[in-house]
Every structure is written in structure tokens, then in C-alpha cells.
PDB file of C-alpha atoms in Angstrom:
ATOM      1  CA  MET G   1     -17.239  -7.570 -47.991  1.00  0.00           C
ATOM      2  CA  THR G   2     -13.564  -8.507 -47.923  1.00  0.00           C
ATOM      3  CA  ALA G   3     -12.894 -12.212 -48.392  1.00  0.00           C
ATOM      4  CA  VAL G   4     -11.023 -13.680 -45.440  1.00  0.00           C
ATOM      5  CA  ARG G   5      -8.756 -16.689 -45.122  1.00  0.00           C
ATOM      6  CA  GLY G   6      -8.407 -18.400 -41.749  1.00  0.00           C
ATOM      7  CA  SER G   7      -5.979 -21.146 -40.816  1.00  0.00           C
ATOM      8  CA  SER G   8      -4.278 -22.850 -37.900  1.00  0.00           C
ATOM      9  CA  VAL G   9      -0.620 -21.946 -37.393  1.00  0.00           C
ATOM     10  CA  ASP G  10       2.112 -22.844 -34.931  1.00  0.00           C
ATOM     11  CA  VAL G  11       4.192 -20.157 -33.231  1.00  0.00           C
ATOM     12  CA  PRO G  12       7.580 -21.231 -31.841  1.00  0.00           C
ATOM     13  CA  THR G  13       8.321 -19.925 -28.358  1.00  0.00           C
ATOM     14  CA  GLN G  14      11.161 -20.371 -25.897  1.00  0.00           C
ATOM     15  CA  ASP G  15       9.108 -22.988 -24.089  1.00  0.00           C
ATOM     16  CA  GLY G  16       7.589 -24.926 -26.965  1.00  0.00           C
ATOM     17  CA  THR G  17       5.035 -24.288 -29.671  1.00  0.00           C
ATOM     18  CA  ALA G  18       1.893 -22.214 -29.313  1.00  0.00           C
ATOM     19  CA  ASP G  19      -0.981 -23.210 -31.548  1.00  0.00           C
ATOM     20  CA  ALA G  20      -2.855 -20.215 -32.924  1.00  0.00           C
ATOM     21  CA  TYR G  21      -5.538 -19.091 -35.335  1.00  0.00           C
ATOM     22  CA  LEU G  22      -4.579 -16.712 -38.135  1.00  0.00           C
ATOM     23  CA  ALA G  23      -7.059 -14.636 -40.126  1.00  0.00           C
ATOM     24  CA  HIS G  24      -6.211 -12.217 -42.941  1.00  0.00           C
ATOM     25  CA  PRO G  25      -7.746 -10.686 -46.071  1.00  0.00           C
ATOM     26  CA  ASP G  26      -7.535 -13.206 -48.906  1.00  0.00           C
ATOM     27  CA  ASP G  27      -5.944 -10.810 -51.378  1.00  0.00           C
ATOM     28  CA  GLY G  28      -2.275 -11.785 -51.346  1.00  0.00           C
ATOM     29  CA  GLN G  29      -1.290  -8.470 -49.772  1.00  0.00           C
ATOM     30  CA  SER G  30       0.324  -7.520 -46.468  1.00  0.00           C
ATOM     31  CA  HIS G  31      -1.879  -5.877 -43.861  1.00  0.00           C
ATOM     32  CA  PRO G  32      -1.290  -4.310 -40.422  1.00  0.00           C
ATOM     33  CA  GLY G  33      -0.806  -6.946 -37.761  1.00  0.00           C
ATOM     34  CA  VAL G  34      -3.122  -7.431 -34.798  1.00  0.00           C
ATOM     35  CA  LEU G  35      -2.568  -9.682 -31.780  1.00  0.00           C
ATOM     36  CA  LEU G  36      -5.852 -10.850 -30.259  1.00  0.00           C
ATOM     37  CA  TYR G  37      -5.569 -12.121 -26.698  1.00  0.00           C
ATOM     38  CA  MET G  38      -8.153 -14.681 -25.677  1.00  0.00           C
ATOM     39  CA  ASP G  39     -10.345 -14.736 -22.605  1.00  0.00           C
ATOM     40  CA  ALA G  40      -9.973 -17.534 -20.058  1.00  0.00           C
ATOM     41  CA  PHE G  41     -12.198 -19.902 -22.052  1.00  0.00           C
ATOM     42  CA  GLY G  42      -9.527 -19.932 -24.704  1.00  0.00           C
ATOM     43  CA  LEU G  43      -9.080 -20.334 -28.422  1.00  0.00           C
ATOM     44  CA  ARG G  44     -12.373 -21.582 -29.853  1.00  0.00           C
ATOM     45  CA  PRO G  45     -14.739 -20.941 -32.789  1.00  0.00           C
ATOM     46  CA  HIS G  46     -16.145 -17.707 -31.352  1.00  0.00           C
ATOM     47  CA  LEU G  47     -12.701 -16.101 -31.101  1.00  0.00           C
ATOM     48  CA  ALA G  48     -11.952 -17.239 -34.643  1.00  0.00           C
ATOM     49  CA  LYS G  49     -15.101 -15.409 -35.765  1.00  0.00           C
ATOM     50  CA  MET G  50     -13.911 -12.273 -33.957  1.00  0.00           C
ATOM     51  CA  ALA G  51     -10.546 -12.546 -35.714  1.00  0.00           C
ATOM     52  CA  ASP G  52     -12.327 -12.985 -39.042  1.00  0.00           C
ATOM     53  CA  ARG G  53     -14.293  -9.789 -38.454  1.00  0.00           C
ATOM     54  CA  LEU G  54     -11.071  -7.873 -37.815  1.00  0.00           C
ATOM     55  CA  ALA G  55      -9.554  -9.399 -40.934  1.00  0.00           C
ATOM     56  CA  GLU G  56     -12.578  -8.237 -42.941  1.00  0.00           C
ATOM     57  CA  ALA G  57     -11.641  -4.717 -41.822  1.00  0.00           C
ATOM     58  CA  GLY G  58      -8.166  -5.114 -43.321  1.00  0.00           C
ATOM     59  CA  TYR G  59      -5.933  -6.654 -40.647  1.00  0.00           C
ATOM     60  CA  THR G  60      -3.805  -9.766 -40.270  1.00  0.00           C
ATOM     61  CA  VAL G  61      -4.895 -11.217 -36.929  1.00  0.00           C
ATOM     62  CA  LEU G  62      -3.071 -13.750 -34.754  1.00  0.00           C
ATOM     63  CA  VAL G  63      -4.981 -15.434 -31.904  1.00  0.00           C
ATOM     64  CA  PRO G  64      -2.560 -17.555 -29.853  1.00  0.00           C
ATOM     65  CA  ASN G  65      -3.526 -20.243 -27.388  1.00  0.00           C
ATOM     66  CA  VAL G  66      -1.776 -18.671 -24.408  1.00  0.00           C
ATOM     67  CA  PHE G  67      -2.312 -21.882 -22.424  1.00  0.00           C
ATOM     68  CA  TYR G  68      -0.285 -23.941 -24.921  1.00  0.00           C
ATOM     69  CA  ARG G  69       1.940 -25.351 -22.156  1.00  0.00           C
ATOM     70  CA  HIS G  70      -1.091 -27.390 -21.109  1.00  0.00           C
ATOM     71  CA  GLY G  71      -1.916 -28.669 -24.583  1.00  0.00           C
ATOM     72  CA  ARG G  72      -3.398 -27.538 -27.842  1.00  0.00           C
ATOM     73  CA  ALA G  73      -6.773 -25.812 -27.851  1.00  0.00           C
ATOM     74  CA  PRO G  74      -9.274 -26.579 -26.515  1.00  0.00           C
ATOM     75  CA  VAL G  75      -7.238 -27.042 -23.365  1.00  0.00           C
ATOM     76  CA  VAL G  76     -10.420 -27.904 -21.445  1.00  0.00           C
ATOM     77  CA  ASP G  77     -13.680 -29.202 -22.857  1.00  0.00           C
ATOM     78  CA  LEU G  78     -16.268 -26.470 -23.395  1.00  0.00           C
ATOM     79  CA  PRO G  79     -19.958 -26.610 -24.221  1.00  0.00           C
ATOM     80  CA  GLU G  80     -21.106 -24.827 -27.365  1.00  0.00           C
ATOM     81  CA  PHE G  81     -22.816 -22.266 -25.120  1.00  0.00           C
ATOM     82  CA  ILE G  82     -21.324 -21.374 -21.737  1.00  0.00           C
ATOM     83  CA  ASP G  83     -24.101 -20.667 -19.266  1.00  0.00           C
ATOM     84  CA  PRO G  84     -23.836 -19.833 -15.545  1.00  0.00           C
ATOM     85  CA  GLY G  85     -24.442 -23.439 -14.594  1.00  0.00           C
ATOM     86  CA  SER G  86     -21.417 -24.694 -16.498  1.00  0.00           C
ATOM     87  CA  ARG G  87     -18.964 -22.021 -15.388  1.00  0.00           C
ATOM     88  CA  PRO G  88     -18.033 -23.408 -11.923  1.00  0.00           C
ATOM     89  CA  GLU G  89     -16.956 -26.794 -13.309  1.00  0.00           C
ATOM     90  CA  ILE G  90     -15.007 -25.135 -16.128  1.00  0.00           C
ATOM     91  CA  PHE G  91     -13.145 -22.828 -13.770  1.00  0.00           C
ATOM     92  CA  VAL G  92     -12.215 -25.691 -11.454  1.00  0.00           C
ATOM     93  CA  LYS G  93     -10.121 -26.900 -14.394  1.00  0.00           C
ATOM     94  CA  LEU G  94      -9.078 -23.488 -15.696  1.00  0.00           C
ATOM     95  CA  GLY G  95      -8.038 -21.941 -12.378  1.00  0.00           C
ATOM     96  CA  PRO G  96      -4.697 -23.724 -11.981  1.00  0.00           C
ATOM     97  CA  ILE G  97      -3.928 -23.218 -15.673  1.00  0.00           C
ATOM     98  CA  MET G  98      -4.581 -19.483 -15.439  1.00  0.00           C
ATOM     99  CA  ARG G  99      -2.448 -19.141 -12.318  1.00  0.00           C
ATOM    100  CA  SER G 100       0.425 -20.974 -13.971  1.00  0.00           C
ATOM    101  CA  LEU G 101       0.718 -18.289 -16.664  1.00  0.00           C
ATOM    102  CA  THR G 102       2.871 -15.856 -14.714  1.00  0.00           C
ATOM    103  CA  PRO G 103       3.543 -12.338 -16.017  1.00  0.00           C
ATOM    104  CA  GLU G 104       7.120 -13.384 -16.809  1.00  0.00           C
ATOM    105  CA  LEU G 105       6.019 -16.354 -18.913  1.00  0.00           C
ATOM    106  CA  ALA G 106       3.239 -14.388 -20.589  1.00  0.00           C
ATOM    107  CA  MET G 107       5.566 -11.613 -21.674  1.00  0.00           C
ATOM    108  CA  ARG G 108       8.204 -14.062 -22.879  1.00  0.00           C
ATOM    109  CA  ASP G 109       5.483 -15.565 -25.044  1.00  0.00           C
ATOM    110  CA  ALA G 110       4.326 -12.115 -26.159  1.00  0.00           C
ATOM    111  CA  GLY G 111       7.762 -11.532 -27.645  1.00  0.00           C
ATOM    112  CA  ALA G 112       7.368 -14.718 -29.689  1.00  0.00           C
ATOM    113  CA  TYR G 113       3.908 -13.716 -30.934  1.00  0.00           C
ATOM    114  CA  LEU G 114       5.175 -10.282 -31.956  1.00  0.00           C
ATOM    115  CA  ARG G 115       8.220 -11.788 -33.703  1.00  0.00           C
ATOM    116  CA  TRP G 116       5.966 -14.168 -35.605  1.00  0.00           C
ATOM    117  CA  LEU G 117       3.872 -11.274 -36.886  1.00  0.00           C
ATOM    118  CA  ALA G 118       6.995  -9.269 -37.747  1.00  0.00           C
ATOM    119  CA  ASP G 119       8.345 -12.190 -39.781  1.00  0.00           C
ATOM    120  CA  SER G 120       5.097 -12.984 -41.554  1.00  0.00           C
ATOM    121  CA  PRO G 121       4.772 -11.758 -45.154  1.00  0.00           C
ATOM    122  CA  LEU G 122       1.057 -11.351 -44.449  1.00  0.00           C
ATOM    123  CA  ALA G 123       1.719  -8.514 -41.960  1.00  0.00           C
ATOM    124  CA  THR G 124       3.119  -5.124 -42.859  1.00  0.00           C
ATOM    125  CA  ASP G 125       6.251  -3.738 -41.290  1.00  0.00           C
ATOM    126  CA  GLY G 126       5.748  -1.567 -38.246  1.00  0.00           C
ATOM    127  CA  PRO G 127       4.008  -1.706 -34.875  1.00  0.00           C
ATOM    128  CA  VAL G 128       0.913  -3.798 -34.310  1.00  0.00           C
ATOM    129  CA  GLY G 129      -2.420  -3.395 -32.604  1.00  0.00           C
ATOM    130  CA  ILE G 130      -3.578  -5.534 -29.693  1.00  0.00           C
ATOM    131  CA  THR G 131      -7.019  -6.336 -28.385  1.00  0.00           C
ATOM    132  CA  GLY G 132      -7.680  -8.474 -25.322  1.00  0.00           C
ATOM    133  CA  TYR G 133     -10.727  -9.839 -23.535  1.00  0.00           C
ATOM    134  CA  CYS G 134     -11.170 -10.644 -19.828  1.00  0.00           C
ATOM    135  CA  MET G 135      -7.724 -11.951 -18.815  1.00  0.00           C
ATOM    136  CA  GLY G 136      -6.551 -10.924 -22.283  1.00  0.00           C
ATOM    137  CA  ALA G 137      -7.044  -7.259 -21.401  1.00  0.00           C
ATOM    138  CA  ALA G 138      -4.298  -7.536 -18.794  1.00  0.00           C
ATOM    139  CA  LEU G 139      -2.069  -9.293 -21.325  1.00  0.00           C
ATOM    140  CA  ALA G 140      -2.697  -6.483 -23.808  1.00  0.00           C
ATOM    141  CA  LEU G 141      -1.693  -3.847 -21.257  1.00  0.00           C
ATOM    142  CA  ARG G 142       1.395  -5.767 -20.156  1.00  0.00           C
ATOM    143  CA  THR G 143       2.485  -6.307 -23.757  1.00  0.00           C
ATOM    144  CA  ALA G 144       2.112  -2.618 -24.588  1.00  0.00           C
ATOM    145  CA  GLY G 145       4.348  -1.769 -21.636  1.00  0.00           C
ATOM    146  CA  THR G 146       6.872  -4.546 -22.211  1.00  0.00           C
ATOM    147  CA  TYR G 147       7.299  -4.064 -25.964  1.00  0.00           C
ATOM    148  CA  PRO G 148       6.493  -0.384 -26.519  1.00  0.00           C
ATOM    149  CA  GLU G 149       8.435  -0.224 -29.771  1.00  0.00           C
ATOM    150  CA  ARG G 150       6.214  -2.965 -31.246  1.00  0.00           C
ATOM    151  CA  VAL G 151       2.764  -1.797 -30.130  1.00  0.00           C
ATOM    152  CA  ALA G 152       0.992   1.221 -31.636  1.00  0.00           C
ATOM    153  CA  ALA G 153      -2.418   0.666 -30.055  1.00  0.00           C
ATOM    154  CA  ALA G 154      -3.881  -1.669 -27.447  1.00  0.00           C
ATOM    155  CA  ALA G 155      -7.406  -2.207 -26.184  1.00  0.00           C
ATOM    156  CA  GLY G 156      -8.921  -4.266 -23.405  1.00  0.00           C
ATOM    157  CA  PHE G 157     -12.556  -5.181 -22.885  1.00  0.00           C
ATOM    158  CA  HIS G 158     -14.212  -6.414 -19.662  1.00  0.00           C
ATOM    159  CA  GLY G 159     -10.740  -6.887 -18.223  1.00  0.00           C
ATOM    160  CA  GLY G 160     -10.156  -8.155 -14.728  1.00  0.00           C
ATOM    161  CA  ASN G 161      -7.503  -7.358 -12.119  1.00  0.00           C
ATOM    162  CA  LEU G 162      -5.965  -4.573 -14.196  1.00  0.00           C
ATOM    163  CA  ALA G 163      -4.937  -2.412 -11.246  1.00  0.00           C
ATOM    164  CA  THR G 164      -4.563  -4.431  -8.070  1.00  0.00           C
ATOM    165  CA  GLU G 165      -2.314  -3.708  -5.113  1.00  0.00           C
ATOM    166  CA  ALA G 166       0.025  -6.565  -6.062  1.00  0.00           C
ATOM    167  CA  PRO G 167       3.646  -5.663  -6.854  1.00  0.00           C
ATOM    168  CA  ASP G 168       3.239  -7.054 -10.381  1.00  0.00           C
ATOM    169  CA  SER G 169      -0.154  -5.530 -11.198  1.00  0.00           C
ATOM    170  CA  PRO G 170      -0.612  -4.818 -14.931  1.00  0.00           C
ATOM    171  CA  HIS G 171      -1.173  -1.079 -14.432  1.00  0.00           C
ATOM    172  CA  LEU G 172       2.386  -0.671 -13.165  1.00  0.00           C
ATOM    173  CA  VAL G 173       3.718  -0.877 -16.731  1.00  0.00           C
ATOM    174  CA  ALA G 174       2.051   2.466 -17.547  1.00  0.00           C
ATOM    175  CA  ASP G 175       5.310   4.427 -17.440  1.00  0.00           C
ATOM    176  CA  HIS G 176       6.660   2.353 -20.341  1.00  0.00           C
ATOM    177  CA  VAL G 177       3.620   2.526 -22.634  1.00  0.00           C
ATOM    178  CA  THR G 178       3.890   4.606 -25.818  1.00  0.00           C
ATOM    179  CA  ALA G 179       0.816   3.154 -27.558  1.00  0.00           C
ATOM    180  CA  GLU G 180      -2.656   4.645 -27.521  1.00  0.00           C
ATOM    181  CA  LEU G 181      -4.862   2.647 -25.146  1.00  0.00           C
ATOM    182  CA  TYR G 182      -8.584   2.039 -24.771  1.00  0.00           C
ATOM    183  CA  PHE G 183     -10.432   0.117 -22.075  1.00  0.00           C
ATOM    184  CA  GLY G 184     -14.117  -0.755 -22.153  1.00  0.00           C
ATOM    185  CA  HIS G 185     -14.989  -1.887 -18.636  1.00  0.00           C
ATOM    186  CA  ALA G 186     -17.941  -4.067 -17.743  1.00  0.00           C
ATOM    187  CA  ASP G 187     -20.501  -2.523 -15.415  1.00  0.00           C
ATOM    188  CA  GLN G 188     -20.392  -3.673 -11.776  1.00  0.00           C
ATOM    189  CA  ASP G 189     -17.625  -6.142 -12.566  1.00  0.00           C
ATOM    190  CA  HIS G 190     -16.440  -8.138  -9.547  1.00  0.00           C
ATOM    191  CA  ALA G 191     -13.103  -8.634 -11.327  1.00  0.00           C
ATOM    192  CA  LEU G 192     -12.567  -4.877 -11.712  1.00  0.00           C
ATOM    193  CA  PRO G 193     -14.162  -2.936  -8.834  1.00  0.00           C
ATOM    194  CA  PRO G 194     -14.372   0.884  -8.858  1.00  0.00           C
ATOM    195  CA  GLU G 195     -11.138   1.319  -6.902  1.00  0.00           C
ATOM    196  CA  GLN G 196      -9.234  -0.552  -9.598  1.00  0.00           C
ATOM    197  CA  ILE G 197     -10.887   1.472 -12.349  1.00  0.00           C
ATOM    198  CA  ASP G 198      -9.771   4.649 -10.579  1.00  0.00           C
ATOM    199  CA  ARG G 199      -6.261   3.310  -9.974  1.00  0.00           C
ATOM    200  CA  LEU G 200      -5.849   2.400 -13.642  1.00  0.00           C
ATOM    201  CA  GLU G 201      -7.075   5.807 -14.788  1.00  0.00           C
ATOM    202  CA  GLU G 202      -4.727   7.584 -12.379  1.00  0.00           C
ATOM    203  CA  ALA G 203      -1.724   5.513 -13.473  1.00  0.00           C
ATOM    204  CA  LEU G 204      -2.315   6.100 -17.173  1.00  0.00           C
ATOM    205  CA  THR G 205      -2.951   9.805 -16.676  1.00  0.00           C
ATOM    206  CA  ARG G 206       0.105  10.252 -14.491  1.00  0.00           C
ATOM    207  CA  ALA G 207       2.273   8.472 -17.067  1.00  0.00           C
ATOM    208  CA  GLY G 208       0.975  10.671 -19.880  1.00  0.00           C
ATOM    209  CA  VAL G 209      -0.441   7.733 -21.825  1.00  0.00           C
ATOM    210  CA  ARG G 210      -2.939   8.572 -24.571  1.00  0.00           C
ATOM    211  CA  HIS G 211      -5.970   6.680 -23.412  1.00  0.00           C
ATOM    212  CA  ARG G 212      -9.699   6.469 -22.850  1.00  0.00           C
ATOM    213  CA  CYS G 213     -11.412   4.315 -20.235  1.00  0.00           C
ATOM    214  CA  GLU G 214     -15.179   3.845 -20.275  1.00  0.00           C
ATOM    215  CA  VAL G 215     -17.686   1.786 -18.315  1.00  0.00           C
ATOM    216  CA  TYR G 216     -20.378   0.142 -20.445  1.00  0.00           C
ATOM    217  CA  PRO G 217     -23.634   0.495 -18.458  1.00  0.00           C
ATOM    218  CA  GLY G 218     -25.544  -2.728 -18.044  1.00  0.00           C
ATOM    219  CA  ALA G 219     -22.841  -4.829 -19.689  1.00  0.00           C
ATOM    220  CA  ARG G 220     -21.573  -7.753 -17.655  1.00  0.00           C
ATOM    221  CA  HIS G 221     -18.093  -9.249 -17.482  1.00  0.00           C
ATOM    222  CA  GLY G 222     -17.677 -11.091 -20.791  1.00  0.00           C
ATOM    223  CA  TYR G 223     -20.096  -8.921 -22.765  1.00  0.00           C
ATOM    224  CA  THR G 224     -18.301  -9.414 -26.108  1.00  0.00           C
ATOM    225  CA  GLN G 225     -18.420 -13.211 -26.008  1.00  0.00           C
ATOM    226  CA  ALA G 226     -21.435 -14.383 -27.995  1.00  0.00           C
ATOM    227  CA  ASP G 227     -21.048 -18.028 -26.926  1.00  0.00           C
ATOM    228  CA  THR G 228     -21.623 -17.131 -23.271  1.00  0.00           C
ATOM    229  CA  ALA G 229     -24.599 -15.965 -21.228  1.00  0.00           C
ATOM    230  CA  ALA G 230     -22.764 -12.702 -20.490  1.00  0.00           C
ATOM    231  CA  TYR G 231     -23.060 -11.534 -24.110  1.00  0.00           C
ATOM    232  CA  ASN G 232     -24.570  -8.105 -24.651  1.00  0.00           C
ATOM    233  CA  ALA G 233     -25.131  -7.359 -28.340  1.00  0.00           C
ATOM    234  CA  GLU G 234     -25.308  -3.575 -27.934  1.00  0.00           C
ATOM    235  CA  ALA G 235     -22.124  -3.402 -25.878  1.00  0.00           C
ATOM    236  CA  ALA G 236     -20.349  -5.803 -28.232  1.00  0.00           C
ATOM    237  CA  GLU G 237     -21.144  -3.599 -31.228  1.00  0.00           C
ATOM    238  CA  ARG G 238     -19.952  -0.556 -29.299  1.00  0.00           C
ATOM    239  CA  HIS G 239     -16.701  -2.425 -28.705  1.00  0.00           C
ATOM    240  CA  TRP G 240     -16.289  -3.066 -32.432  1.00  0.00           C
ATOM    241  CA  THR G 241     -16.852   0.604 -33.228  1.00  0.00           C
ATOM    242  CA  VAL G 242     -14.243   1.931 -30.812  1.00  0.00           C
ATOM    243  CA  LEU G 243     -11.753  -0.844 -31.599  1.00  0.00           C
ATOM    244  CA  LEU G 244     -11.824  -0.239 -35.339  1.00  0.00           C
ATOM    245  CA  GLU G 245     -11.592   3.515 -34.784  1.00  0.00           C
ATOM    246  CA  LEU G 246      -8.536   2.983 -32.571  1.00  0.00           C
ATOM    247  CA  PHE G 247      -6.780   0.745 -35.072  1.00  0.00           C
ATOM    248  CA  GLY G 248      -7.761   3.047 -37.918  1.00  0.00           C
ATOM    249  CA  ARG G 249      -5.949   5.931 -36.225  1.00  0.00           C
ATOM    250  CA  ALA G 250      -2.887   4.032 -35.096  1.00  0.00           C
ATOM    251  CA  LEU G 251      -2.092   1.350 -37.665  1.00  0.00           C
TER     252      LEU G 251
END
């Protein structure tokens, strides 16, 4: 197994400094860069473990706290295990923070994250891969469409609100995407109903984007997150298989 080094880093942005977790093989070499976008619960030990697993596969992985304008992670207090009973109170605090991260701000930050990876001696030259979870899936799609020259592959898992009727819906960037995309949707997800799944598929197909979208039967919204009650071990392992295959082809 590849030895991995993990550390906390600061990423300068136009609006301040984003704290982040960085994981990479501990071999003194440069490796393809990966940007891992958090779910709404934010940068925490579980996401660091996910970054470590990607680093074990040979990648330099940056996990930014996208809510950095509201403080360093954890932006809100979280229990070690997030069960259904604790979610309402958490989202009372998280809701305004999530809404404050507009697409414009998020993509301005994305440019800073990508520049940081490009400047890091731990990451190889060339386009990066992106993976995003829950709200991070939308950020992954937006970033692929906003910075097509910097993104070779992007994936989103149990994403929400990917193809709404809003004028700034994430799926509307499809015409600008040059990366290969993959989406692993949660089954019967209130945040991504069938009409949005169809709208996303139609937009990507119409734009000629190389992509695959799949629904994971029986997997709930949040199925990759082992510190939540939504975790589904089988679906999470399926996600790792397709994600590593995607990055193996593209990076």
C-alpha cells in the first residue's frame, strides 16, 4: 500500500484564505492533481480519509473548505456520527451558509483551488480530476464548465439540484465542458428527482459531452459518507471503482 502524507494547507483566494486538507503519496514525486469538493457537512475527518484513499491510488488531492468565508473548518459543530435526528439542527445552521455560496463566488474560488494545484510541486502539470459529493457534485460540474482547459475528468455522487429550471442551474454549463463526466445518482433522491436526472442527461448528450449517468438502486442521498446514517457500503465501493477508472483513463 502506498504511504500517504496528509496535512492542513491554506489556499489564498480573492476573498481571503481557504483552509484545506492535502493528501499525496509520500514519495517525493509529483502526481496528478485531484480537487475533492465536500458535501454540505464540510471538511472533517471522513473527507480526509476519502482524500487519503485517493492519494493511495497515486493522486495529489486538495479538499478545500468551501465555506471558509464563515470560518475555518468545522464551520458548524458536528457529532462524530450524523444520524437523522441531528440533521435538522445542523441544517438550520448550514442553510444560510450554503445559500451564501453563490455560483459566482464558488467559481471564483474554484479558480484559486486550481491555481494552487497548478503551482504545487506535488501535482503534475496538466489538467486535474474533480470529484464532488452532494452539493459538491454541482460544484464539480460547474468547475468543469467554467475551467474546461484545467479539468480532464469530473465526477459527482448523490448530487442535488444539478438540473433545475433556474437560470443558473449547473447543467447549463454543459456546452462548455470538455472533460469526461460521471454521475452516480442516489435512488429516489428528493434533491434530484427523475425530471432533473432526465434534464441533465439530455443536456450532456446534446452538448456532446463524454459522460455516463447511473442511478444506484437502494442507495440514499449521501451514500458515500461513512459518518452518516445514509452510508451504503456497497454503493460507496461502487463509487470508488468507477471514480478510479475515470481518473485512470483521463489523468
